[in-house]
Short mmCIF file of C-alpha atoms and ligand atoms in Angstrom, two decimals:
data_model
loop_
_atom_site.label_atom_id
_atom_site.label_comp_id
_atom_site.label_asym_id
_atom_site.label_seq_id
_atom_site.Cartn_x
_atom_site.Cartn_y
_atom_site.Cartn_z
CA MET A 1 -208.46 -14.35 -74.67
CA ASP A 2 -207.06 -12.02 -77.29
CA LEU A 3 -203.45 -13.23 -77.58
CA GLU A 4 -202.49 -10.54 -79.91
CA LYS A 5 -203.45 -8.15 -77.33
CA PHE A 6 -201.32 -9.96 -74.78
CA TYR A 7 -198.67 -10.25 -76.88
CA ASN A 8 -198.55 -6.69 -77.48
CA HIS A 9 -198.52 -5.50 -74.13
CA ILE A 10 -195.57 -7.95 -73.53
CA ASP A 11 -193.83 -6.42 -76.60
CA GLN A 12 -194.58 -2.73 -75.36
CA ASN A 13 -193.13 -3.81 -71.78
CA GLN A 14 -189.96 -5.32 -72.65
CA ASP A 15 -187.98 -2.78 -71.04
CA LEU A 16 -189.37 -2.91 -67.57
CA TYR A 17 -188.85 -6.66 -67.83
CA VAL A 18 -185.36 -6.30 -68.94
CA GLN A 19 -184.89 -3.79 -66.00
CA ARG A 20 -186.04 -6.54 -63.61
CA LEU A 21 -183.84 -8.75 -64.84
CA ARG A 22 -180.83 -6.28 -64.56
CA GLU A 23 -181.68 -6.09 -60.95
CA ALA A 24 -181.82 -9.95 -60.36
CA VAL A 25 -178.64 -10.13 -61.93
CA ALA A 26 -176.87 -7.34 -59.87
CA ILE A 27 -177.48 -9.78 -56.69
CA PRO A 28 -174.60 -12.49 -56.62
CA SER A 29 -176.62 -15.04 -55.35
CA VAL A 30 -173.96 -17.77 -55.66
CA SER A 31 -175.17 -20.95 -53.39
CA GLY A 32 -171.78 -22.78 -53.59
CA ASP A 33 -169.70 -20.04 -51.72
CA ALA A 34 -170.02 -19.37 -48.29
CA SER A 35 -169.10 -15.92 -48.52
CA TYR A 36 -172.07 -15.15 -51.34
CA ARG A 37 -174.53 -16.60 -48.85
CA ASN A 38 -176.17 -13.04 -47.68
CA ASP A 39 -176.50 -12.40 -51.46
CA VAL A 40 -178.71 -15.34 -51.78
CA PHE A 41 -180.99 -14.33 -48.86
CA ARG A 42 -181.01 -11.01 -50.55
CA MET A 43 -181.99 -12.66 -53.77
CA GLY A 44 -184.83 -14.31 -52.13
CA ASP A 45 -186.10 -11.04 -50.33
CA TRP A 46 -186.20 -9.22 -53.73
CA LEU A 47 -188.52 -12.16 -55.18
CA ILE A 48 -190.39 -11.80 -52.16
CA GLY A 49 -190.85 -8.04 -52.86
CA ILE A 50 -192.20 -9.09 -56.35
CA PHE A 51 -194.45 -11.20 -54.68
CA GLU A 52 -196.07 -8.74 -52.73
CA GLU A 53 -196.19 -6.25 -55.56
CA LEU A 54 -198.34 -8.86 -57.37
CA GLY A 55 -200.56 -10.06 -54.41
CA ILE A 56 -199.11 -13.42 -54.57
CA ASN A 57 -199.58 -15.68 -51.32
CA TYR A 58 -196.36 -16.96 -50.10
CA LYS A 59 -194.41 -18.49 -47.50
CA ALA A 60 -190.94 -18.34 -47.13
CA GLU A 61 -189.73 -22.09 -45.69
CA ASP A 62 -187.04 -22.20 -43.39
CA ILE A 63 -185.03 -25.72 -44.17
CA GLY A 64 -182.48 -25.36 -41.40
CA THR A 65 -178.65 -25.31 -42.01
CA HIS A 66 -175.95 -27.22 -43.66
CA GLU A 67 -172.02 -27.14 -43.77
CA LEU A 68 -170.11 -25.26 -46.41
CA ASP A 69 -166.31 -24.39 -46.39
CA GLY A 70 -166.37 -25.48 -42.75
CA GLN A 71 -169.00 -23.08 -41.55
CA THR A 72 -172.48 -24.15 -40.20
CA LEU A 73 -174.65 -21.83 -42.68
CA LYS A 74 -178.66 -21.06 -42.83
CA LEU A 75 -179.91 -22.54 -46.26
CA PRO A 76 -181.79 -19.90 -48.26
CA LYS A 77 -185.53 -20.35 -47.78
CA ILE A 78 -187.69 -21.96 -50.16
CA LEU A 79 -190.39 -19.64 -51.68
CA LEU A 80 -194.12 -21.18 -51.91
CA GLY A 81 -196.17 -18.75 -53.72
CA SER A 82 -199.81 -19.30 -54.44
CA TYR A 83 -201.87 -17.38 -57.18
CA GLY A 84 -205.66 -17.98 -57.43
CA ASN A 85 -207.61 -20.52 -55.70
CA ASP A 86 -210.50 -21.42 -58.14
CA PRO A 87 -211.61 -25.05 -57.57
CA ASN A 88 -212.78 -24.85 -61.39
CA LYS A 89 -209.34 -24.46 -62.79
CA LYS A 90 -206.56 -26.42 -63.28
CA THR A 91 -203.83 -26.09 -60.80
CA ILE A 92 -199.98 -25.62 -62.24
CA LEU A 93 -196.87 -25.92 -60.03
CA VAL A 94 -193.82 -23.87 -61.54
CA TYR A 95 -190.72 -24.60 -60.10
CA GLY A 96 -187.14 -22.61 -60.47
CA HIS A 97 -184.16 -21.40 -58.71
CA TYR A 98 -182.58 -17.89 -57.74
CA ASP A 99 -179.22 -19.35 -57.02
CA VAL A 100 -176.43 -19.21 -59.69
CA GLN A 101 -173.29 -20.43 -60.57
CA PRO A 102 -170.15 -18.48 -59.42
CA ALA A 103 -168.72 -16.07 -61.90
CA LEU A 104 -165.66 -14.07 -61.93
CA LYS A 105 -164.55 -11.44 -64.38
CA GLU A 106 -161.04 -12.89 -64.55
CA ASP A 107 -162.25 -16.14 -65.65
CA GLY A 108 -162.81 -14.54 -68.69
CA TRP A 109 -166.04 -12.76 -68.72
CA GLY A 110 -165.96 -9.59 -71.42
CA THR A 111 -168.34 -7.92 -69.12
CA ASP A 112 -168.81 -7.39 -65.36
CA PRO A 113 -170.91 -10.66 -64.62
CA TRP A 114 -173.26 -9.08 -61.92
CA GLU A 115 -174.28 -6.17 -64.45
CA LEU A 116 -176.77 -7.04 -67.03
CA VAL A 117 -175.49 -5.65 -70.26
CA GLU A 118 -177.11 -5.65 -73.68
CA ASP A 119 -174.94 -6.05 -76.62
CA SER A 120 -175.53 -5.06 -80.34
CA GLN A 121 -177.27 -8.36 -81.30
CA GLY A 122 -179.73 -8.07 -78.47
CA ARG A 123 -177.78 -10.42 -76.13
CA LEU A 124 -178.46 -9.73 -72.24
CA LEU A 125 -175.14 -10.81 -70.99
CA GLY A 126 -174.79 -11.36 -67.14
CA ARG A 127 -174.56 -14.60 -64.65
CA GLY A 128 -178.05 -16.16 -64.10
CA SER A 129 -179.54 -14.40 -66.94
CA SER A 130 -180.62 -17.70 -68.73
CA ASP A 131 -180.02 -20.15 -65.59
CA ASP A 132 -182.52 -19.35 -64.20
CA LYS A 133 -183.37 -15.86 -63.19
CA GLY A 134 -184.46 -14.89 -66.74
CA PRO A 135 -187.15 -17.59 -66.72
CA ILE A 136 -188.45 -17.31 -62.71
CA ILE A 137 -189.08 -13.66 -63.35
CA GLY A 138 -190.70 -14.51 -66.59
CA TRP A 139 -193.13 -16.21 -64.65
CA LEU A 140 -193.85 -13.28 -62.58
CA ASN A 141 -194.16 -11.06 -65.56
CA THR A 142 -196.61 -13.33 -67.10
CA ILE A 143 -198.74 -12.90 -63.68
CA GLU A 144 -198.35 -9.12 -63.92
CA ALA A 145 -199.32 -8.75 -67.86
CA TYR A 146 -202.41 -10.66 -67.10
CA GLN A 147 -203.15 -8.42 -64.18
CA LYS A 148 -202.49 -5.00 -66.12
CA LEU A 149 -204.64 -6.57 -68.95
CA GLU A 150 -207.28 -6.90 -66.41
CA LEU A 151 -207.34 -10.69 -68.03
CA GLU A 152 -208.57 -13.58 -65.68
CA PHE A 153 -205.91 -15.42 -64.77
CA PRO A 154 -206.53 -19.00 -66.50
CA VAL A 155 -205.20 -21.07 -63.84
CA ASN A 156 -204.32 -21.52 -60.16
CA LEU A 157 -200.35 -21.14 -60.05
CA LYS A 158 -198.46 -22.36 -57.00
CA ILE A 159 -194.88 -21.58 -57.25
CA CYS A 160 -191.62 -23.33 -55.82
CA PHE A 161 -188.65 -21.21 -56.03
CA GLU A 162 -185.51 -22.61 -54.42
CA GLY A 163 -181.88 -21.15 -53.48
CA MET A 164 -179.50 -24.11 -53.46
CA GLU A 165 -180.10 -25.77 -56.97
CA GLU A 166 -176.80 -25.02 -58.23
CA SER A 167 -175.60 -26.91 -54.95
CA GLY A 168 -177.52 -30.04 -54.91
CA SER A 169 -180.90 -28.68 -54.02
CA GLU A 170 -180.17 -29.24 -50.18
CA GLY A 171 -183.20 -29.61 -48.35
CA ILE A 172 -186.08 -29.54 -50.98
CA ASP A 173 -186.92 -33.24 -51.46
CA ASP A 174 -187.69 -33.20 -47.67
CA LEU A 175 -189.99 -30.10 -47.84
CA ILE A 176 -191.72 -31.62 -51.13
CA VAL A 177 -192.45 -35.34 -49.79
CA ARG A 178 -193.69 -33.51 -46.21
CA GLU A 179 -195.96 -30.71 -48.28
CA ALA A 180 -197.21 -33.33 -50.78
CA LYS A 181 -200.72 -33.57 -49.35
CA GLY A 182 -200.44 -29.85 -47.85
CA TYR A 183 -199.24 -27.17 -50.16
CA PHE A 184 -198.59 -29.12 -53.16
CA LYS A 185 -202.18 -31.00 -52.43
CA ASP A 186 -204.05 -29.98 -55.69
CA VAL A 187 -201.53 -29.81 -58.26
CA ASP A 188 -202.37 -31.20 -61.54
CA CYS A 189 -198.90 -30.89 -63.03
CA VAL A 190 -195.42 -29.41 -62.96
CA THR A 191 -193.83 -26.98 -65.13
CA ILE A 192 -190.07 -26.21 -65.07
CA SER A 193 -188.48 -23.80 -67.13
CA ASP A 194 -184.70 -24.35 -66.37
CA ASN A 195 -182.95 -25.63 -69.57
CA TYR A 196 -182.36 -24.61 -72.98
CA TRP A 197 -183.48 -25.02 -76.27
CA LEU A 198 -180.84 -27.73 -78.16
CA GLY A 199 -179.63 -25.35 -80.86
CA THR A 200 -180.27 -21.71 -81.12
CA THR A 201 -183.36 -21.38 -83.79
CA LYS A 202 -185.97 -23.96 -82.58
CA PRO A 203 -187.95 -24.25 -79.59
CA CYS A 204 -188.39 -27.37 -77.61
CA LEU A 205 -190.34 -29.23 -75.08
CA THR A 206 -187.80 -31.26 -72.69
CA TYR A 207 -188.99 -34.53 -71.29
CA GLY A 208 -185.83 -36.25 -70.16
CA LEU A 209 -182.75 -35.07 -67.71
CA ARG A 210 -179.74 -36.90 -66.91
CA GLY A 211 -179.12 -37.41 -62.71
CA ILE A 212 -175.72 -36.36 -61.24
CA SER A 213 -173.83 -37.65 -58.57
CA TYR A 214 -170.84 -35.56 -57.69
CA PHE A 215 -167.86 -36.59 -56.01
CA LYS A 216 -164.96 -34.97 -53.73
CA LEU A 217 -161.57 -37.01 -53.77
CA THR A 218 -159.28 -35.63 -50.78
CA ILE A 219 -155.78 -36.64 -50.94
CA SER A 220 -153.57 -35.89 -48.02
CA GLY A 221 -150.17 -36.61 -46.78
CA PRO A 222 -147.51 -33.95 -45.65
CA GLY A 223 -148.60 -31.65 -42.37
CA ARG A 224 -148.02 -28.63 -44.49
CA ASP A 225 -147.21 -27.45 -48.02
CA LEU A 226 -143.41 -28.56 -48.94
CA HIS A 227 -140.57 -27.02 -50.98
CA SER A 228 -140.27 -29.24 -54.11
CA GLY A 229 -136.61 -28.74 -54.43
CA VAL A 230 -135.84 -29.77 -50.78
CA PHE A 231 -138.58 -32.61 -50.49
CA GLY A 232 -139.11 -33.72 -54.10
CA GLY A 233 -138.54 -37.18 -54.40
CA THR A 234 -138.50 -37.79 -50.50
CA VAL A 235 -142.61 -37.54 -49.68
CA HIS A 236 -145.46 -39.13 -51.45
CA GLU A 237 -147.10 -35.98 -53.05
CA PRO A 238 -150.98 -35.72 -52.84
CA MET A 239 -150.94 -34.07 -56.23
CA THR A 240 -149.21 -37.14 -58.01
CA ASP A 241 -151.55 -39.69 -56.51
CA LEU A 242 -154.68 -37.54 -57.52
CA ALA A 243 -153.57 -37.19 -61.11
CA HIS A 244 -152.92 -40.96 -61.38
CA LEU A 245 -156.31 -41.59 -60.06
CA PHE A 246 -158.05 -39.02 -62.29
CA SER A 247 -156.51 -40.37 -65.20
CA LYS A 248 -157.89 -44.10 -64.45
CA LEU A 249 -161.22 -42.83 -64.30
CA VAL A 250 -162.00 -41.78 -68.19
CA LYS A 251 -160.31 -42.24 -71.41
CA ALA A 252 -159.76 -39.35 -73.56
CA ASP A 253 -162.56 -40.30 -75.75
CA GLY A 254 -165.00 -39.85 -72.88
CA HIS A 255 -165.08 -43.63 -72.14
CA ILE A 256 -165.73 -44.32 -68.17
CA LEU A 257 -163.20 -46.69 -67.15
CA ILE A 258 -165.18 -47.76 -63.74
CA PRO A 259 -165.94 -51.39 -64.17
CA GLY A 260 -169.48 -51.75 -64.03
CA ILE A 261 -170.60 -48.17 -64.73
CA TYR A 262 -172.54 -49.06 -68.03
CA ASP A 263 -174.22 -52.30 -66.72
CA ASP A 264 -177.58 -50.77 -65.72
CA VAL A 265 -177.88 -48.19 -68.69
CA ALA A 266 -181.11 -48.63 -70.42
CA LYS A 267 -180.72 -50.37 -73.91
CA LEU A 268 -181.22 -48.42 -76.97
CA ASP A 269 -184.49 -49.85 -78.69
CA GLU A 270 -185.90 -49.09 -81.90
CA THR A 271 -188.71 -46.63 -80.58
CA GLU A 272 -186.14 -44.56 -79.07
CA SER A 273 -183.59 -44.71 -81.97
CA ASN A 274 -186.06 -43.22 -84.72
CA THR A 275 -186.58 -40.09 -82.11
CA TYR A 276 -183.22 -39.23 -82.94
CA LYS A 277 -183.80 -39.02 -86.45
CA THR A 278 -186.05 -36.12 -86.94
CA ILE A 279 -184.65 -33.58 -84.19
CA GLN A 280 -183.49 -30.82 -85.86
CA PHE A 281 -179.65 -30.37 -84.82
CA LYS A 282 -176.52 -29.65 -86.64
CA GLN A 283 -173.01 -30.58 -85.30
CA GLN A 284 -171.99 -26.64 -86.31
CA GLU A 285 -174.59 -25.59 -83.42
CA LEU A 286 -172.42 -27.40 -81.07
CA HIS A 287 -169.29 -25.94 -82.15
CA ASP A 288 -170.73 -22.54 -82.40
CA ALA A 289 -171.87 -23.37 -78.46
CA ILE A 290 -168.51 -24.11 -77.51
CA ASP A 291 -166.32 -21.99 -79.86
CA SER A 292 -164.67 -24.71 -81.14
CA ASP A 293 -164.64 -27.85 -83.28
CA ASN A 294 -163.34 -30.14 -80.72
CA SER A 295 -166.18 -32.54 -80.72
CA ILE A 296 -165.52 -35.97 -79.76
CA HIS A 297 -168.52 -37.39 -82.10
CA ASP A 298 -168.68 -36.70 -85.81
CA ASN A 299 -172.47 -37.10 -86.30
CA GLU A 300 -175.31 -35.54 -84.69
CA ILE A 301 -176.89 -38.80 -83.55
CA ASP A 302 -173.72 -39.89 -81.79
CA THR A 303 -173.41 -36.54 -80.34
CA LEU A 304 -177.05 -36.49 -78.88
CA MET A 305 -176.88 -39.81 -77.64
CA HIS A 306 -173.92 -39.06 -75.48
CA ARG A 307 -175.66 -35.82 -74.21
CA TRP A 308 -178.87 -37.70 -73.26
CA ARG A 309 -178.82 -41.19 -72.88
CA TYR A 310 -175.29 -42.50 -71.88
CA PRO A 311 -173.48 -41.42 -68.80
CA THR A 312 -170.52 -39.09 -68.77
CA LEU A 313 -167.61 -38.24 -66.13
CA SER A 314 -166.22 -34.74 -65.93
CA LEU A 315 -163.33 -33.52 -64.13
CA HIS A 316 -164.03 -30.15 -62.67
CA GLY A 317 -161.13 -28.92 -60.49
CA ILE A 318 -158.53 -29.40 -57.69
CA GLU A 319 -158.99 -27.55 -54.91
CA GLY A 320 -155.85 -26.65 -52.82
CA ALA A 321 -153.53 -27.11 -55.93
CA PHE A 322 -151.49 -24.04 -57.21
CA SER A 323 -153.33 -22.40 -60.20
CA ALA A 324 -152.05 -18.82 -59.96
CA PRO A 325 -149.96 -17.39 -62.79
CA GLY A 326 -146.07 -17.65 -62.14
CA ALA A 327 -143.98 -20.75 -61.67
CA LYS A 328 -144.44 -21.60 -57.58
CA THR A 329 -142.60 -24.82 -56.57
CA VAL A 330 -144.75 -26.29 -54.34
CA ILE A 331 -145.71 -29.45 -53.20
CA PRO A 332 -149.21 -28.78 -52.09
CA ALA A 333 -149.88 -30.98 -48.60
CA LYS A 334 -153.68 -31.93 -49.60
CA VAL A 335 -155.68 -31.74 -52.52
CA ILE A 336 -159.14 -32.18 -53.46
CA GLY A 337 -160.31 -33.53 -56.68
CA LYS A 338 -163.85 -32.66 -57.77
CA PHE A 339 -165.57 -34.81 -60.52
CA SER A 340 -169.14 -36.12 -61.43
CA ILE A 341 -170.98 -38.56 -63.44
CA ARG A 342 -174.11 -37.61 -65.22
CA THR A 343 -176.09 -40.82 -64.84
CA VAL A 344 -178.97 -41.95 -67.12
CA PRO A 345 -181.86 -44.49 -67.36
CA ASN A 346 -181.85 -46.93 -65.19
CA MET A 347 -178.54 -46.21 -63.09
CA ASP A 348 -178.88 -46.02 -59.43
CA PRO A 349 -177.30 -43.47 -57.40
CA ASP A 350 -176.12 -45.57 -54.63
CA LYS A 351 -174.79 -48.22 -56.98
CA VAL A 352 -172.67 -45.44 -58.56
CA THR A 353 -171.08 -44.43 -55.39
CA GLN A 354 -170.47 -48.12 -54.47
CA LEU A 355 -168.66 -48.65 -57.85
CA VAL A 356 -166.69 -45.27 -57.83
CA THR A 357 -165.74 -46.17 -54.03
CA GLU A 358 -164.56 -49.87 -54.69
CA PHE A 359 -162.61 -48.87 -57.84
CA LEU A 360 -160.65 -45.59 -56.56
CA ASP A 361 -159.84 -48.12 -53.28
CA LYS A 362 -158.39 -50.29 -55.47
CA GLU A 363 -156.60 -48.06 -57.61
CA PHE A 364 -155.06 -46.16 -54.74
CA ALA A 365 -153.96 -49.27 -53.19
CA LYS A 366 -151.93 -49.99 -56.34
CA LEU A 367 -149.88 -46.68 -55.74
CA GLY A 368 -148.51 -48.08 -52.65
CA SER A 369 -148.58 -44.36 -51.31
CA LYS A 370 -148.22 -43.52 -47.53
CA ASN A 371 -151.04 -40.35 -48.24
CA LYS A 372 -154.48 -40.84 -47.29
CA MET A 373 -157.65 -40.74 -49.80
CA LYS A 374 -161.06 -39.87 -48.97
CA LEU A 375 -164.15 -40.30 -51.48
CA GLU A 376 -167.32 -38.38 -50.73
CA CYS A 377 -170.30 -38.15 -52.91
CA ILE A 378 -171.61 -34.96 -52.02
CA HIS A 379 -174.79 -34.67 -53.98
CA ASP A 380 -176.51 -36.93 -56.25
CA GLY A 381 -179.85 -37.01 -58.16
CA LYS A 382 -181.57 -39.19 -60.43
CA PRO A 383 -181.97 -39.17 -64.13
CA TRP A 384 -185.97 -38.78 -65.16
CA VAL A 385 -187.94 -39.32 -68.39
CA ALA A 386 -191.51 -38.13 -68.82
CA ASN A 387 -194.74 -39.44 -70.99
CA THR A 388 -195.10 -36.75 -73.76
CA ASP A 389 -198.56 -37.90 -74.46
CA HIS A 390 -199.68 -36.12 -71.61
CA TRP A 391 -202.33 -33.00 -71.82
CA ASN A 392 -199.37 -30.82 -70.34
CA TYR A 393 -196.72 -31.53 -73.37
CA VAL A 394 -199.84 -30.78 -75.74
CA ALA A 395 -200.97 -27.78 -74.54
CA ALA A 396 -197.16 -26.48 -74.22
CA ALA A 397 -196.71 -27.41 -77.92
CA LYS A 398 -199.66 -25.48 -78.94
CA ALA A 399 -198.56 -22.58 -77.13
CA VAL A 400 -194.98 -22.96 -78.76
CA GLU A 401 -196.79 -22.88 -82.00
CA LYS A 402 -198.83 -19.64 -81.46
CA VAL A 403 -195.79 -18.07 -80.32
CA TYR A 404 -192.88 -19.18 -82.88
CA HIS A 405 -195.02 -20.58 -85.72
CA VAL A 406 -193.40 -23.79 -85.53
CA LYS A 407 -193.90 -27.43 -84.03
CA PRO A 408 -191.54 -27.94 -81.15
CA ASP A 409 -188.65 -30.57 -81.03
CA LEU A 410 -189.31 -32.73 -78.29
CA THR A 411 -185.89 -33.11 -76.27
CA ARG A 412 -183.99 -34.52 -73.72
CA GLU A 413 -181.16 -32.68 -71.71
CA GLY A 414 -177.86 -33.74 -70.79
CA GLY A 415 -177.96 -31.54 -67.25
CA SER A 416 -179.67 -32.36 -64.52
CA ILE A 417 -182.75 -30.93 -62.08
CA PRO A 418 -182.63 -33.13 -59.33
CA VAL A 419 -186.00 -31.94 -58.02
CA THR A 420 -187.86 -33.01 -61.09
CA LEU A 421 -188.03 -36.66 -60.24
CA THR A 422 -189.02 -35.75 -56.44
CA PHE A 423 -191.99 -33.79 -57.71
CA GLN A 424 -193.32 -36.73 -60.10
CA GLU A 425 -193.04 -39.29 -57.72
CA ALA A 426 -193.94 -37.45 -54.31
CA LEU A 427 -196.79 -35.49 -56.08
CA GLY A 428 -198.54 -39.27 -57.25
CA ASP A 429 -196.85 -39.50 -60.28
CA LYS A 430 -197.91 -36.01 -61.69
CA ASN A 431 -196.58 -34.80 -65.07
CA VAL A 432 -193.88 -32.69 -65.34
CA LEU A 433 -192.87 -30.55 -68.30
CA LEU A 434 -189.83 -28.60 -68.95
CA LEU A 435 -190.31 -25.33 -71.29
CA PRO A 436 -187.03 -23.78 -71.81
CA MET A 437 -186.84 -20.03 -72.56
CA GLY A 438 -183.43 -19.66 -73.31
CA ARG A 439 -180.91 -21.07 -76.38
CA GLY A 440 -178.46 -23.90 -76.37
CA ASP A 441 -175.81 -20.98 -76.77
CA ASP A 442 -176.80 -19.48 -73.77
CA GLY A 443 -173.33 -20.18 -71.73
CA ALA A 444 -175.00 -21.49 -68.60
CA HIS A 445 -172.46 -22.35 -66.07
CA SER A 446 -169.66 -20.97 -68.57
CA ILE A 447 -168.44 -17.41 -69.15
CA ASN A 448 -170.42 -14.49 -70.58
CA GLU A 449 -173.71 -16.32 -70.11
CA LYS A 450 -176.82 -14.54 -72.00
CA LEU A 451 -180.22 -14.78 -72.81
CA ASP A 452 -181.28 -13.26 -75.90
CA ARG A 453 -183.96 -10.57 -75.49
CA SER A 454 -186.10 -12.13 -77.92
CA ASN A 455 -186.11 -15.40 -75.81
CA TYR A 456 -186.85 -13.39 -72.76
CA ILE A 457 -189.73 -11.56 -74.05
CA ASN A 458 -190.98 -14.63 -76.45
CA GLY A 459 -190.69 -16.55 -73.27
CA ILE A 460 -193.10 -14.64 -71.19
CA LYS A 461 -195.61 -14.57 -74.19
CA LEU A 462 -195.30 -18.70 -74.34
CA PHE A 463 -195.82 -18.75 -70.56
CA GLY A 464 -198.87 -16.95 -70.61
CA THR A 465 -200.05 -18.51 -73.75
CA TYR A 466 -199.28 -22.17 -72.05
CA LEU A 467 -201.33 -21.35 -69.37
CA HIS A 468 -204.05 -20.22 -71.55
CA GLU A 469 -203.89 -23.64 -73.60
CA VAL A 470 -203.75 -25.55 -70.35
CA ALA A 471 -207.11 -23.92 -69.09
CA HIS A 472 -208.68 -24.84 -72.37
CA ILE A 473 -207.55 -28.36 -72.98
CA LYS A 474 -209.40 -31.48 -72.46
CA THR A 475 -207.85 -33.64 -69.79
CA GLU A 476 -209.26 -36.92 -70.76
C1 LIG B 1 -179.88 -27.93 -66.25
C2 LIG B 1 -179.92 -26.80 -65.14
N1 LIG B 1 -180.14 -25.52 -65.22
C3 LIG B 1 -178.57 -26.96 -64.13
O1 LIG B 1 -177.73 -26.41 -64.32
N2 LIG B 1 -178.61 -27.88 -63.24
C4 LIG B 1 -177.13 -28.25 -62.49
C5 LIG B 1 -177.58 -28.73 -61.52
C6 LIG B 1 -176.42 -29.13 -60.38
C7 LIG B 1 -176.21 -30.14 -60.10
N3 LIG B 1 -175.17 -30.00 -59.20
C8 LIG B 1 -174.75 -28.78 -59.36
N4 LIG B 1 -175.61 -28.53 -60.30
C9 LIG B 1 -176.16 -29.04 -63.63
O2 LIG B 1 -177.06 -29.85 -64.54
O3 LIG B 1 -175.16 -28.92 -63.26
ZN1 LIG B 2 -177.28 -24.30 -63.44
ZN1 LIG B 3 -180.81 -24.24 -63.67
#
């Protein structure tokens, strides 16, 4: 295959690809907010339109309903696509998600989050540009480029795009297990592009993810919100209890205070320790990505270890608390604290929930409060680490070298993609590769999320080259 011709074609079609991403970003497919559910459906339909244009066989799997914000809602369909069916070719499964995190202009976005805006530095700003609309559309652009150039597609491609990843991937595990010997039967390996380079200049292949256990801690007491001047000092205030409990979970330096939480964390051995020494990463890249220098650790290795191989606990928010500007003197009647624990090998989600429950029950009892406390784990997913000696990683490394003229770093990721381990296990220990498209400063989940035009375009080249390399690599 003439890769130069392939790359030229992609360069020449940049604007078409950007336009596609623009259309996708304009659909606010927020899975975690019931009021956007129709937009998540619309986003699925938009992708189906492209599947049809490209002649991808597909099924849109109905996976039932779930409860959200006190409503029973239909879950977004899981799109299963199939492109090519040649028994002499390898079969690669690509997974991605078409839902996004919430975004409000007033959170601090410089532009409308649902309008793709390209700035003077070639950054394509918009919610979902990097996580994960750019990458999933990247795969579809890759198929189109092969078609337009009338090149033989190098592999059989299976596609699995879901619309609930940002909200715990509800319903997908059952589908994967159910279809392991059906739709996913011939899959040789899995590739996921849903994470980011470590920094801003060097591409990487990612072989590990942290798990996540996400908790909802509800404290309720008074039957209604109260006037603090009239009732302050005479009632147990839910917010006071919650603030107290939050303060017991984690220290300011990030150390988790829940007894037993570190017990199962994999011990650091010399082999692993050595892997951190060669990674190209500078503290300054962390500071640039967070627009601040408030890092806990003062060196790169500790920073990476605390992102990849140690658990962390983050406090995310409080539902029901007064949060508007001004000075409302309210005592909220019910507050719901949200926090999550990023888990690492060899932690077990059920044990994490048990430890958190026992600890908070004990701490709440110490308060002597007449309020009620309820703890729920609303979703969890296990950590994952892969074997990087596999041909899947070798092919991807060759592709990176061809497109970026540099050997990729092998990295782990602090975030979570719960479905990764499900694929690996349900498909009979098939290798899974994370092949990121965007950069470490893309601001996924944050304000001003972006995907650099060069990452998007080179990412399409990378996907096409990777499939070409997979087709040619020896598998024994
Ligand atoms: C790494 C991936 N792009 C991602 O953002 N994953 C989310 C998954 C999640 C779990 N609960 C809510 N979202 C993440 O790591 O936060
Ligand atoms: Zn995400
Ligand atoms: Zn994602």
